[in-house]
Coordinates of C-alpha atoms in Angstrom, one line a residue:
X132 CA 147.6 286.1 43.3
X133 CA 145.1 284.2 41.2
X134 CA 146.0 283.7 37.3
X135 CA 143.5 285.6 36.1
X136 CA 144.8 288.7 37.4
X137 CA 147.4 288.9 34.7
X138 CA 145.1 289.2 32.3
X139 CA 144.7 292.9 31.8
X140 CA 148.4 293.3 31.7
X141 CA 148.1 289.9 28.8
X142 CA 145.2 291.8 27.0
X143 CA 147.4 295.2 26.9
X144 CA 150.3 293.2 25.2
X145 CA 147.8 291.2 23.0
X146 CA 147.2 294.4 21.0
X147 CA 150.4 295.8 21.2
X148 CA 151.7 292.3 19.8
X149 CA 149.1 292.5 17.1
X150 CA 150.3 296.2 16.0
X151 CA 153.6 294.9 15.7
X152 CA 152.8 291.5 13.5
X153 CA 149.9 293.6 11.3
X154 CA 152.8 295.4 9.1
X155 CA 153.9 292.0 8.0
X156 CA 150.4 291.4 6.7
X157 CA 150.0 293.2 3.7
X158 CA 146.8 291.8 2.7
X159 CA 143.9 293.5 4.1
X160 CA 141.6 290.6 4.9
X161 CA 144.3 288.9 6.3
X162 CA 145.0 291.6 9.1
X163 CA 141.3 291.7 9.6
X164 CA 141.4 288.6 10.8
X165 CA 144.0 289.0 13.2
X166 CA 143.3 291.8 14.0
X167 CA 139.8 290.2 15.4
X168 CA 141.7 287.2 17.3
X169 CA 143.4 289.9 18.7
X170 CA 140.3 291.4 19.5
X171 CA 138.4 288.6 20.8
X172 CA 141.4 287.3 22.5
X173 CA 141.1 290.8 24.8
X174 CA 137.3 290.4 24.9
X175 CA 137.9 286.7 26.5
X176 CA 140.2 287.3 29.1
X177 CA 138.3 290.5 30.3
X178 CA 134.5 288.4 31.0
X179 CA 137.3 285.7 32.8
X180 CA 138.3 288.8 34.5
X181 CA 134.8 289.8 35.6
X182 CA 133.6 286.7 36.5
X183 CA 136.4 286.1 38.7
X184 CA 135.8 290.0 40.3
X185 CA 132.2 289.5 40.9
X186 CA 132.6 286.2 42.8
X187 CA 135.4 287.7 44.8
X188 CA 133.9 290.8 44.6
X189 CA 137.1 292.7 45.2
X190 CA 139.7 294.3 43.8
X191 CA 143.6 294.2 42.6
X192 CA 146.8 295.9 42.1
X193 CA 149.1 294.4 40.0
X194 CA 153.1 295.7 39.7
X195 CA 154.5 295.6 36.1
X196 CA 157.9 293.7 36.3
X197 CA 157.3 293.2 40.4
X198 CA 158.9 296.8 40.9
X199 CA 157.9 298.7 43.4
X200 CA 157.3 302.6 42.8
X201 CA 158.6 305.0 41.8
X202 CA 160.6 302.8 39.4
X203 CA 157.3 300.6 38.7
X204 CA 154.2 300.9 37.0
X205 CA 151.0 299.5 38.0
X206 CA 147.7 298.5 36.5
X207 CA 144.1 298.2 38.9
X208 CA 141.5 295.9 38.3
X209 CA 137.9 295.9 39.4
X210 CA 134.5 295.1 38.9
X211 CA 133.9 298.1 36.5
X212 CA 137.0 298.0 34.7
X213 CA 136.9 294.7 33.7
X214 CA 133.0 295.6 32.8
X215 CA 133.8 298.4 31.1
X216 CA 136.8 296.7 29.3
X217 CA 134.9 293.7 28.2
X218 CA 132.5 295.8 26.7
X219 CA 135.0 298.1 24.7
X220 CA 136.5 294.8 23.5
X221 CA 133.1 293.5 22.4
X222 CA 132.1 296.8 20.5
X223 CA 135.3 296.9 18.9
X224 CA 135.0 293.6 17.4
X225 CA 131.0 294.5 16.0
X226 CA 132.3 297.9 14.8
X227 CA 135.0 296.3 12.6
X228 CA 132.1 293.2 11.9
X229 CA 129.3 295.9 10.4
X230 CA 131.1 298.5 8.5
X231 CA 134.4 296.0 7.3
X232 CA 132.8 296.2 3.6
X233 CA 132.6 299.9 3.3
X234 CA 135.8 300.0 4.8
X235 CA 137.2 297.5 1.7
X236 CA 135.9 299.9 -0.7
X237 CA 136.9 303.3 1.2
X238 CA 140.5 302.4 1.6
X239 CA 143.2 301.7 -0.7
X240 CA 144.5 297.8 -0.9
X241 CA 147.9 298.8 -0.5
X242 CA 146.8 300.7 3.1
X243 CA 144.1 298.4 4.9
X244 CA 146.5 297.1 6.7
X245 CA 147.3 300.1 7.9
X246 CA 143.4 300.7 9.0
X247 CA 143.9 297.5 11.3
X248 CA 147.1 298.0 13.0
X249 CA 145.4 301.1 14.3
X250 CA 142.5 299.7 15.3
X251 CA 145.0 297.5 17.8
X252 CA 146.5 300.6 18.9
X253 CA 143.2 302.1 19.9
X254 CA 141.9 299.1 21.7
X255 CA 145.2 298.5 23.3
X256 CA 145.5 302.5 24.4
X257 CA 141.8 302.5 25.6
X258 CA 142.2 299.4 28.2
X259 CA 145.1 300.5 29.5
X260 CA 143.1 303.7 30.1
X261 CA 140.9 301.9 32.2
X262 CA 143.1 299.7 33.9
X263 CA 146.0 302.2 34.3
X264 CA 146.7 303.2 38.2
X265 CA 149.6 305.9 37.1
X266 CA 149.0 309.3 35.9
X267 CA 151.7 309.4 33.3
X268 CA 151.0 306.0 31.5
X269 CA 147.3 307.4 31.4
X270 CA 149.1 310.7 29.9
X271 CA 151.0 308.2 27.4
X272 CA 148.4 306.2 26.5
X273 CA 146.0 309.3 25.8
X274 CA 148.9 310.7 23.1
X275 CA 148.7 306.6 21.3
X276 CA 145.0 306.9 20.8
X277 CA 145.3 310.2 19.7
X278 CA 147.6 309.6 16.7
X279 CA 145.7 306.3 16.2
X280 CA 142.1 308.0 16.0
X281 CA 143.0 310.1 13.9
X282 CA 145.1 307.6 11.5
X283 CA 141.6 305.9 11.0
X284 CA 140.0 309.1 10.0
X285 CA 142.8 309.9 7.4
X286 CA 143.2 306.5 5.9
X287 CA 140.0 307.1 3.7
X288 CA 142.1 309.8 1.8
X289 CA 139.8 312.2 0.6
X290 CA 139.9 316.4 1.1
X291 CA 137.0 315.7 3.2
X292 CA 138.9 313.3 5.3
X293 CA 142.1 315.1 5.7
X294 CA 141.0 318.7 6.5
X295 CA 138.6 316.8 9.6
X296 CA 141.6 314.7 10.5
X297 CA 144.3 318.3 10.7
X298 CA 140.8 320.0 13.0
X299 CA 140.6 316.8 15.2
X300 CA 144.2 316.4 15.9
X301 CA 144.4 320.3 16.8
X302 CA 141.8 320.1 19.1
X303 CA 143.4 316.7 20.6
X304 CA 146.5 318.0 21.5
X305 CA 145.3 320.4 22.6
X306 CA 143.3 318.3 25.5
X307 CA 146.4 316.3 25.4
X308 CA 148.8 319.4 26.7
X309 CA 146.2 320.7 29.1
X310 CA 146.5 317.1 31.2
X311 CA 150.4 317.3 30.5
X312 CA 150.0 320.6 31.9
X313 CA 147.7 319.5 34.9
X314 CA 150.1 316.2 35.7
X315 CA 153.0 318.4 35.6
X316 CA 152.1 320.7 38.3
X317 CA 150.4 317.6 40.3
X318 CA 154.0 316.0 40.2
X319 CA 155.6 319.0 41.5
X320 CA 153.2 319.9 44.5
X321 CA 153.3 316.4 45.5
X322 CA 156.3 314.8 44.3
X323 CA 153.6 311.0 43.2
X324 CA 152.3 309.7 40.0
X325 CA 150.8 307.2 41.4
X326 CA 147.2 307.4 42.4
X327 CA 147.3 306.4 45.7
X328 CA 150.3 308.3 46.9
X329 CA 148.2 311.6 44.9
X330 CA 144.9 311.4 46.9
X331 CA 147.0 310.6 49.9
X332 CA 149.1 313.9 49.6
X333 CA 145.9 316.1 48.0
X334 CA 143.9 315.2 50.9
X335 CA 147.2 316.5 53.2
X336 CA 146.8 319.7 51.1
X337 CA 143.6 320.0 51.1
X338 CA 143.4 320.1 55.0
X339 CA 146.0 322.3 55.5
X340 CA 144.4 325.0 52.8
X341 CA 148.4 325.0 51.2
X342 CA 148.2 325.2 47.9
X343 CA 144.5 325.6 46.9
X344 CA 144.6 327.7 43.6
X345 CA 147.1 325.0 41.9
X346 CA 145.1 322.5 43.6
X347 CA 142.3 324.1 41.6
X348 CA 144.0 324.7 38.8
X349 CA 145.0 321.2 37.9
X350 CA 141.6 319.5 38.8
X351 CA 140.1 322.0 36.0
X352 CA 143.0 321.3 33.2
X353 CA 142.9 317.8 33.7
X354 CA 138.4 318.3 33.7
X355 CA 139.0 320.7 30.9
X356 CA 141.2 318.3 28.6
X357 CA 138.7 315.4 28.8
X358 CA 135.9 317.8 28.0
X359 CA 138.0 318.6 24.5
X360 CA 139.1 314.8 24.1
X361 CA 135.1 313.6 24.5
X362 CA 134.0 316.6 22.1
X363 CA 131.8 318.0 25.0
X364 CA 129.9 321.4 23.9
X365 CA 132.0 324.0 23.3
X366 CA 134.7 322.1 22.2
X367 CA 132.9 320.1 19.8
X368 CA 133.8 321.7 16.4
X369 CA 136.0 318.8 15.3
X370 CA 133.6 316.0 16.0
X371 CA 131.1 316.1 13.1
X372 CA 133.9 316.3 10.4
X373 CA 135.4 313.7 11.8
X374 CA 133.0 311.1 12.5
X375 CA 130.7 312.1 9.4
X376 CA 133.5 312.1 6.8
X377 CA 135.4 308.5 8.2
X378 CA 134.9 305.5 6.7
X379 CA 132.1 303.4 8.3
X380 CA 133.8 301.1 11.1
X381 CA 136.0 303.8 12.1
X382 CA 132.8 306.5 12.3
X383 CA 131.5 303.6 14.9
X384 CA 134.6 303.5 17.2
X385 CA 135.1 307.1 17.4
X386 CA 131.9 307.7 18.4
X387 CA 131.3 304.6 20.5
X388 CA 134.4 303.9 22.0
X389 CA 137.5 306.4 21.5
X390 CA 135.2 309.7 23.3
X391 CA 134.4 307.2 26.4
X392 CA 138.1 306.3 26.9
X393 CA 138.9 309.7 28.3
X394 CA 135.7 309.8 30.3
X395 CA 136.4 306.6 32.1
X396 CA 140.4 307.9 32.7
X397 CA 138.3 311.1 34.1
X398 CA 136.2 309.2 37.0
X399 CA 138.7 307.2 37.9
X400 CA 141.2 310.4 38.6
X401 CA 137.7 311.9 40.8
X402 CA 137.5 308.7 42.7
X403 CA 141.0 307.9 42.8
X404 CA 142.9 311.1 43.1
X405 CA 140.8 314.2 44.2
X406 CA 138.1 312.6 45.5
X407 CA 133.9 313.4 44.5
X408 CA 134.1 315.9 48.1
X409 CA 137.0 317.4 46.9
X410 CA 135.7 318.7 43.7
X411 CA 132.2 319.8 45.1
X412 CA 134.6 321.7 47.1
X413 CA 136.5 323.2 44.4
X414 CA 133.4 323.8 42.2
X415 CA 134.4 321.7 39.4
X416 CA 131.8 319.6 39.8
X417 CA 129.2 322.9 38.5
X418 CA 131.4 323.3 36.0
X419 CA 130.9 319.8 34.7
X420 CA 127.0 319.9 35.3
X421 CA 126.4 323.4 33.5
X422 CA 128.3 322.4 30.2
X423 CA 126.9 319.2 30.5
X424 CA 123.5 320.6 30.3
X425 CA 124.7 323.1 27.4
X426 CA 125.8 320.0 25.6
X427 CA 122.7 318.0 25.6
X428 CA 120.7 321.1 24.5
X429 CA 123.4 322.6 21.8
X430 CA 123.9 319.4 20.0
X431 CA 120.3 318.1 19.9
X432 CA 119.4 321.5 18.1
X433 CA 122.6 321.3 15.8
X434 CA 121.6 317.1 14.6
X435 CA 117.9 318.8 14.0
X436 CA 119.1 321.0 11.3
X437 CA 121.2 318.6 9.7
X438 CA 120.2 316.5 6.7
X439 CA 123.3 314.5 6.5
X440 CA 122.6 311.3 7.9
X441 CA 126.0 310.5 9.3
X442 CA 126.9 314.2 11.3
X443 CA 123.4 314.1 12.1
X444 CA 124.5 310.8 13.9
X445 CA 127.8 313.0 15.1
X446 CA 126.2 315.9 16.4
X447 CA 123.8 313.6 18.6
X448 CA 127.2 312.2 20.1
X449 CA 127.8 315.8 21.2
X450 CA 124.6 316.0 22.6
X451 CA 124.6 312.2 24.4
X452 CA 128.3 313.1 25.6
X453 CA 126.7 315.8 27.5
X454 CA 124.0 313.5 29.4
X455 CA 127.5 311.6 30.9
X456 CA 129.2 314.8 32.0
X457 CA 125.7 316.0 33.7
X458 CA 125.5 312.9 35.7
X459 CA 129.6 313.3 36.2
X460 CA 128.4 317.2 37.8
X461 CA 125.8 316.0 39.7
X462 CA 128.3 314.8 41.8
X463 CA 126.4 312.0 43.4
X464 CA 126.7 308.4 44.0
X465 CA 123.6 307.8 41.4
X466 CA 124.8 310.6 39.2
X467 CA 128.0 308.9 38.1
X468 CA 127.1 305.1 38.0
X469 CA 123.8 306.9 35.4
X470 CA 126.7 308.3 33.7
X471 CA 128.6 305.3 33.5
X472 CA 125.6 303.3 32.5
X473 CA 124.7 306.4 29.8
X474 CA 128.3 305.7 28.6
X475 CA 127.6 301.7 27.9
X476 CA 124.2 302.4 27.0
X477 CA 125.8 305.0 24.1
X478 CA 128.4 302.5 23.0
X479 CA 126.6 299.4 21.9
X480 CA 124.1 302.2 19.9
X481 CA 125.8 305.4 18.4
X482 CA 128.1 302.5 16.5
X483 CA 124.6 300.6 15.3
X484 CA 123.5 303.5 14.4
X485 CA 127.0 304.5 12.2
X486 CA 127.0 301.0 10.7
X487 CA 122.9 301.0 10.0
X488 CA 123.6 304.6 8.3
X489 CA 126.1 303.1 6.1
X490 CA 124.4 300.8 4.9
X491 CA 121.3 303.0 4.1
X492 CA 123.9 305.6 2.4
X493 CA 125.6 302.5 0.2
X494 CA 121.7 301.5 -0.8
X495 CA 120.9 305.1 -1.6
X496 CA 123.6 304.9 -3.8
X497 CA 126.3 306.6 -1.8
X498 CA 123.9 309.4 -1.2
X499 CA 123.8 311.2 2.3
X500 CA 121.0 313.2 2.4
X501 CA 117.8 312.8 3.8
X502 CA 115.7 313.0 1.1
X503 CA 118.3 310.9 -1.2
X504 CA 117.9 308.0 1.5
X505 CA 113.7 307.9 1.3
X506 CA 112.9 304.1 1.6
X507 CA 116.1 303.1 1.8
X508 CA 115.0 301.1 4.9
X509 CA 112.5 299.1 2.4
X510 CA 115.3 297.8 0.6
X511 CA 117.9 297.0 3.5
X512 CA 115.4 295.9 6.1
X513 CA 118.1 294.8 8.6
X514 CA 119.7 298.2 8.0
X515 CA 116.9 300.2 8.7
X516 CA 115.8 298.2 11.8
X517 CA 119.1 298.9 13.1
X518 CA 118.3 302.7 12.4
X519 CA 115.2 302.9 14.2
X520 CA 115.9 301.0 17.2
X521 CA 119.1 303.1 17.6
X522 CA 117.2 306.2 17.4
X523 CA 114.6 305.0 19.2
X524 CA 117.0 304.4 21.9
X525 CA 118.7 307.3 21.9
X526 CA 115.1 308.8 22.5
X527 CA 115.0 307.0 25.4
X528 CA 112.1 304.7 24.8
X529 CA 111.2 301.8 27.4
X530 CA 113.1 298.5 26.8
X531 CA 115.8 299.9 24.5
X532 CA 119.2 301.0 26.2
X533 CA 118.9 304.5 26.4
X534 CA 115.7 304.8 28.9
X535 CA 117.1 303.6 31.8
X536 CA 119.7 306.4 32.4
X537 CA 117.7 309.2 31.8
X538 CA 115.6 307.6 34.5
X539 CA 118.6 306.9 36.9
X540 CA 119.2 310.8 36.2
X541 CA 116.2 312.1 37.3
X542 CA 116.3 309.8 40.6
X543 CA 119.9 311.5 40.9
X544 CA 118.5 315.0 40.5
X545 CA 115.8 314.0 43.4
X546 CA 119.2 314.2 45.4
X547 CA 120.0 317.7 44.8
X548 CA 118.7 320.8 45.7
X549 CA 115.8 322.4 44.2
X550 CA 117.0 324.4 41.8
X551 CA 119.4 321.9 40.2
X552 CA 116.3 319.5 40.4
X553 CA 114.4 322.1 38.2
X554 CA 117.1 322.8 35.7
X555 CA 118.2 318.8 35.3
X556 CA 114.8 317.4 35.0
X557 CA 113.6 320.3 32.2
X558 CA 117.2 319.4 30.4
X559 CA 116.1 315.9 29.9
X560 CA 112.5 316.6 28.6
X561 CA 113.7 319.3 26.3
X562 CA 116.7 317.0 25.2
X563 CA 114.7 313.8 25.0
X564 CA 111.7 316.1 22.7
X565 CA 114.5 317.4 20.7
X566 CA 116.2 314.2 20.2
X567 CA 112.5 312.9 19.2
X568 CA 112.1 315.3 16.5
X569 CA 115.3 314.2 14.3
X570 CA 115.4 310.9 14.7
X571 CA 111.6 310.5 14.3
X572 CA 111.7 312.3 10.5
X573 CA 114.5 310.2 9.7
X574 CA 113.2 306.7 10.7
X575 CA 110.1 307.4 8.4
X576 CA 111.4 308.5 5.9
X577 CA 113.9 305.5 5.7
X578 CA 110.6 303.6 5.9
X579 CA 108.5 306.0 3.3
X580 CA 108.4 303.8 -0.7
X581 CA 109.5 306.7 -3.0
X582 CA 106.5 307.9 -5.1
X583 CA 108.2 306.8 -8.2
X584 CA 111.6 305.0 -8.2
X585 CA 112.0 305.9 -12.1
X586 CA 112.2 309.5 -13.3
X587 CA 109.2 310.8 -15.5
X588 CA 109.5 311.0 -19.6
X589 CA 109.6 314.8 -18.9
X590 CA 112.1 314.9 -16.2
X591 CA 114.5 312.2 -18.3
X592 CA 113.7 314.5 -21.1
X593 CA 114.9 317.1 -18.9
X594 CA 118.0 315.7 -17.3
X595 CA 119.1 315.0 -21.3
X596 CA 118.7 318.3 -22.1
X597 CA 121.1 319.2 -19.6
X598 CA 123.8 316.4 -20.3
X599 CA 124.0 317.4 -23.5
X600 CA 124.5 320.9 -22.2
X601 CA 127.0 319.8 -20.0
X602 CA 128.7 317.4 -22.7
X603 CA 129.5 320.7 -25.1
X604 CA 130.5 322.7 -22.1
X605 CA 133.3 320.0 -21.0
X606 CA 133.8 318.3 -24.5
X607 CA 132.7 314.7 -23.2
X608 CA 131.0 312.2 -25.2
X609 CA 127.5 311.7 -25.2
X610 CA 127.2 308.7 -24.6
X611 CA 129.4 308.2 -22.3
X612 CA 127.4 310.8 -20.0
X613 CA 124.6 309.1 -20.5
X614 CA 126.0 305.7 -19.9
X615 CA 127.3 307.0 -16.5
X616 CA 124.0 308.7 -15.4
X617 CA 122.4 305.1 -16.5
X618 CA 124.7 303.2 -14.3
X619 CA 124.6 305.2 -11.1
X620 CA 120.4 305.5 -11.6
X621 CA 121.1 301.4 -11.8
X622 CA 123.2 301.3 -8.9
X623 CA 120.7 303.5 -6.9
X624 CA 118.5 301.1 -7.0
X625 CA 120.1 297.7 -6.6
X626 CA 119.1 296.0 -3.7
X627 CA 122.2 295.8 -1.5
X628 CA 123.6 292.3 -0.4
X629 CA 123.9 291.5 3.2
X630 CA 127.0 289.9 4.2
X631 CA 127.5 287.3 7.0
X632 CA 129.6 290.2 8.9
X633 CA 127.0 292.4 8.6
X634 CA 124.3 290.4 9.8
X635 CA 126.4 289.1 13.0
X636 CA 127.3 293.0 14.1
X637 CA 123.9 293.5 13.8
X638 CA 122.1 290.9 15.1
X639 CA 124.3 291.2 18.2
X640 CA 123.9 295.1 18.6
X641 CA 120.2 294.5 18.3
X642 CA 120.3 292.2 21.3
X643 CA 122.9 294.1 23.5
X644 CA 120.5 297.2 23.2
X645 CA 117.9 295.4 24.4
X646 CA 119.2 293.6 26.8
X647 CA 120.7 296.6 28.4
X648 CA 117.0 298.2 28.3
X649 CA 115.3 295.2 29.8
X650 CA 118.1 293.8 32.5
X651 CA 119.4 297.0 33.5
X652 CA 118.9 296.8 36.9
X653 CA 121.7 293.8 37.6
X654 CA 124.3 296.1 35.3
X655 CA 123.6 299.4 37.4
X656 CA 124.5 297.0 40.8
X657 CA 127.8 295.9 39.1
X658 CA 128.5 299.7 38.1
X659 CA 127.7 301.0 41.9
X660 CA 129.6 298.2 43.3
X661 CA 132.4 298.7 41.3
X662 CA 132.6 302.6 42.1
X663 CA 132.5 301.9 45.8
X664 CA 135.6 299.7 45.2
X665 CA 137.8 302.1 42.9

């Protein structure tokens, strides 16, 4: 077996090594760095990975410890996961690059650390998600990224913070016990945890007609815990709390990383365990396509009421999350590698878009709203850029990531039948004109100069009045109050200073977005030849 095989098994225990040295770091820029060897460490053996792959153009089992099964464990590799992996490795690392000083001055000294031993968790939980070829280490490794994900909600410690982290872990375990429940009574019908050995003895089943309603029944938990685990609509409550109320960096994982985990796990149990006939069959497939569609529709509308910049971000996840799970229902060999290309095209932009709204909200002078953040592009011009060509792309304009599966999804709906044809292609136009009308208000206005950037003698003459007001209601110096209102009018409009980090992550996501909207045509071959080999 060539070297290079052992590499997702040495990537797995890079990060797990890394969570173990980080508590002996107590300095925060100290673990960060670390924490990014360990990082790019992952990254570099997974493009090794997919080099080798696509030469060879096969794939591999590999046996942890050499021990067969059932005592054994075992990890698959592929085209796609090692695409899929080197790309989570790579976002991770831009994530932690563009929102690393917000995170300095949203957390604690004394728990930074902290911050980045989770972050090693998560990246170690999500590739052995895509590697994994065992039901129960998926089931284990679904339970470490939960209590990780939301560890880097929490660590900002604010109300805020921790009533959105008590909702998100709810809903998590709650996805988390529906796949317990799901592998439980998979295990028992069939006596394997192992995905071969599953499809092997489902297929048996599935000929015979034994067994069909627990058949069913454990095809939709498993369906229905990734659906809560990737916020898909209507189990999307928890999401905009969560990834609005996080600190910066870990806003951008959640959003472009952590929800795609469980997707991935998802395909690879269609492909690898019930098979894409098998769940036409079953009609879980519909299931997938109709909430899907609800999805894309439900969270466009819910972003265009917002005026928060960062659960505006949020509740457009909810609504992109629903593009992948449409293509996932459509059942189809085009359907699923749009999704998967939706899914890479979402993760190198939802986390631009967290770490370009940042920015924008630190320029503003910690101010979220949209009217609070008018021109704020002006001042932070890399910031703003960042903004619009993530919106943009989310959109789905031409040569930006997000166009070319929304076009891959319409060829896929060309497969179908009429009806779903109809109801697919008028999802995307009202999705895509939806998704047009909040990111469009925003992007000018970010670009709009403020009328006056000082307030008029009668509105300061105003805004006196009522400090003094204020002052004799709470018995605080006057002058202090003013002071205080002086200094964050001051602040509010300092221009911000870009740091080297900053500049990399985005500089980087700027080119990965359009790279994926220009040469998307040799990534969609890698995906479709990768899902004939899982």
């Amino acid at each position: 077996m060539p070297f290079v095989y052992n590499f997702p098994f040495f990537s797995i225990m890079l990060c797990l090594i890394g969570g173990i040295v980080t508590p002996f770091v107590r300095k925060g820029w100290l673990a960060q760095k670390l924490n990014m060897l360990v990082i790019l460490g992952s990254l570099g053996m997974n493009i090794a990975l997919l080099v080798e792959l696509l030469i060879t153009n096969e794939n591999f089992v590999y046996t942890m410890g050499h021990f067969p099964a059932p005592f054994g464990n075992e990890l698959r590799g592929g085209p796609l996961e090692a695409l899929l992996a080197s790309c989570f490795c790579l976002v991770m690392a831009l994530c932690n690059l563009g929102g690393v000083d917000t995170l300095y001055k949203d957390i604690r000294p004394q728990k930074q650390y902290l911050y980045f031993l989770m972050t090693n968790l998560l990246l170690c939980s999500m590739i052995s998600m895509i590697y994994t070829n065992d039901l129960f280490t998926g089931y284990v490794f679904i339970e470490i990224n939960t209590i990780a994900a939301c560890a880097i909600v929490m660590v900002k410690e604010s109300g805020e913070t921790t009533v959105a982290t008590i909702r998100y872990l709810i809903m998590s375990l709650l996805g988390s016990g529906l796949f317990l429940f799901g592998m439980a009574m998979l295990y028992g019908i069939t006596g394997h945890l192992l995905m071969e050995d599953l499809q092997e003895s489902i297929l048996a089943l599935a000929a015979t007609g034994k067994y069909a309603v627990p058949l069913t029944v454990t095809i939709g938990m498993m369906a229905l815990s990734t659906a809560v685990k990737s916020a898909l609509f209507p189990f999307h409550s928890w999401l905009p709390g969560a990834h609005g109320s996080a600190t910066t960096s870990a806003s951008s994982i959640l959003s472009g990383l952590v929800l795609k985990a469980y997707i991935i796990l998802l395909i690879k149990i269609i492909y690898r365990v019930f098979t894409p006939e098998l769940l036409q069959e079953l009609h879980i497939s519909d299931f997938l396509l109709v909430f899907g569609i609800a999805g894309m529709i439900v969270g466009s509308v819910k972003a265009l009421k917002e005026r928060h910049i960062k659960r505006m971000v949020a509740y457009s996840s909810v609504s992109q999350i629903g593009y992948i799970f449409m293509g996932i229902g459509l059942n189809s060999e085009i359907g699923m590698a749009a999704a998967i290309l939706h899914l890479l095209a979402h993760a190198f932009t939802k986390p631009m878009l967290f770490c370009s709204a940042g920015a924008l909200v630190e320029t503003a002078g910690h101010q979220y709203d949209m009217k609070a953040l008018k021109g704020s592009g002006l001042k932070n011009k890399l910031a703003g850029i960042g903004f619009t060509v993530g919106g943009l792309s989310m959109i789905g304009i031409p040569l930006l990531a997000g166009f070319a599966p929304k076009l891959y999804f319409s060829e896929a709906a060309l497969g179908s039948d009429w009806f779903r044809l109809g109801v697919v292609l008028a999802a995307l136009a009202v999705s895509t004109v939806l998704n047009a009308l909040y990111y469009l208000p925003m992007i000018v206005n970010l670009w709009t100069p403020k009328k006056s950037q000082e307030p008029s003698h009668g509105d300061a003459h105003g805004a006196s009045q009522e400090g003094h007001a204020a002052q004799e209601a709470h018995g605080e110096p006057a002058a202090e109050l003013v002071a205080g209102e002086a200094a964050v009018l001051e602040e509010a409009h300092e221009a911000p200073r870009l740091t080297v980090s900053f500049v990399v992550s985005m500089v980087v996501f700027l080119a990965c977005n359009v790279a994926l909207g220009v040469a998307f045509g040799p990534i969609m071959d890698m995906i479709r030849t990768g899902l004939h080999l899982l």
